[in-house]
Coordinates of C-alpha atoms in Angstrom, one line a residue:
X135 CA 201.6 69.9 -51.2
X136 CA 203.0 73.5 -51.5
X137 CA 199.5 74.9 -51.0
X138 CA 199.0 72.9 -47.8
X139 CA 202.2 74.1 -46.3
X140 CA 201.5 77.6 -47.3
X141 CA 198.0 77.4 -45.7
X142 CA 199.6 76.1 -42.4
X143 CA 202.1 79.0 -42.5
X144 CA 199.4 81.6 -43.0
X145 CA 197.3 80.1 -40.1
X146 CA 200.4 79.9 -37.8
X147 CA 201.4 83.5 -38.6
X148 CA 197.8 84.7 -38.0
X149 CA 197.7 83.0 -34.6
X150 CA 201.1 84.4 -33.6
X151 CA 200.0 87.9 -34.8
X152 CA 196.7 87.8 -32.9
X153 CA 198.4 86.6 -29.6
X154 CA 201.1 89.2 -29.8
X155 CA 198.7 92.0 -30.7
X156 CA 196.3 91.2 -27.9
X157 CA 199.2 90.9 -25.4
X158 CA 200.5 94.3 -26.4
X159 CA 197.1 95.9 -26.3
X160 CA 196.3 94.4 -22.9
X161 CA 199.6 95.4 -21.4
X162 CA 199.5 98.9 -22.7
X163 CA 195.8 99.4 -21.8
X164 CA 196.4 98.0 -18.3
X165 CA 199.4 100.3 -17.9
X166 CA 197.5 103.4 -19.0
X167 CA 194.5 102.6 -16.8
X168 CA 196.4 101.6 -13.7
X169 CA 198.9 104.5 -13.7
X170 CA 197.2 107.4 -15.4
X171 CA 193.5 107.2 -15.7
X172 CA 192.9 107.1 -11.9
X173 CA 195.0 110.3 -11.5
X174 CA 192.9 112.1 -14.2
X175 CA 196.1 112.4 -16.2
X176 CA 195.7 113.1 -20.0
X177 CA 198.5 110.7 -20.8
X178 CA 196.0 107.8 -21.0
X179 CA 194.7 109.4 -24.2
X180 CA 198.2 109.1 -25.7
X181 CA 198.2 105.4 -24.8
X182 CA 194.9 104.9 -26.5
X183 CA 196.3 106.5 -29.7
X184 CA 199.5 104.5 -29.4
X185 CA 197.7 101.2 -29.1
X186 CA 195.5 102.0 -32.2
X187 CA 198.6 102.9 -34.3
X188 CA 200.4 99.9 -33.0
X189 CA 197.6 97.7 -34.0
X190 CA 197.6 99.0 -37.6
X191 CA 201.3 98.8 -37.9
X192 CA 201.3 95.2 -36.6
X193 CA 198.5 94.3 -39.1
X194 CA 200.5 95.8 -41.9
X195 CA 203.6 94.0 -40.9
X196 CA 201.7 90.7 -40.6
X197 CA 200.3 91.1 -44.1
X198 CA 203.6 92.1 -45.6
X199 CA 205.5 89.1 -44.0
X200 CA 202.7 86.7 -44.9
X201 CA 202.7 87.9 -48.5
X202 CA 206.5 87.6 -48.9
X203 CA 206.5 84.1 -47.4
X204 CA 203.6 83.0 -49.6
X205 CA 205.3 84.4 -52.6
X206 CA 208.5 82.5 -51.9
X207 CA 206.7 79.3 -51.0
X208 CA 204.4 79.2 -54.0
X209 CA 207.0 80.2 -56.5

């Protein structure tokens, strides 16, 4: 029973993380393309780096939160 609930939590968190990450990447990428790339402004390179770092930070946060929740649930 605990394992089933833990699996549902992991799946739910994975879906939430994926949706949030894609939304942030899309919004930031759209913003950098719409406002800076057409003007040949170098700031769009900063946005690309920012989205990459944000992706790794969000993945690390997801893994940390999932690990802590599973540890508590399966104890």
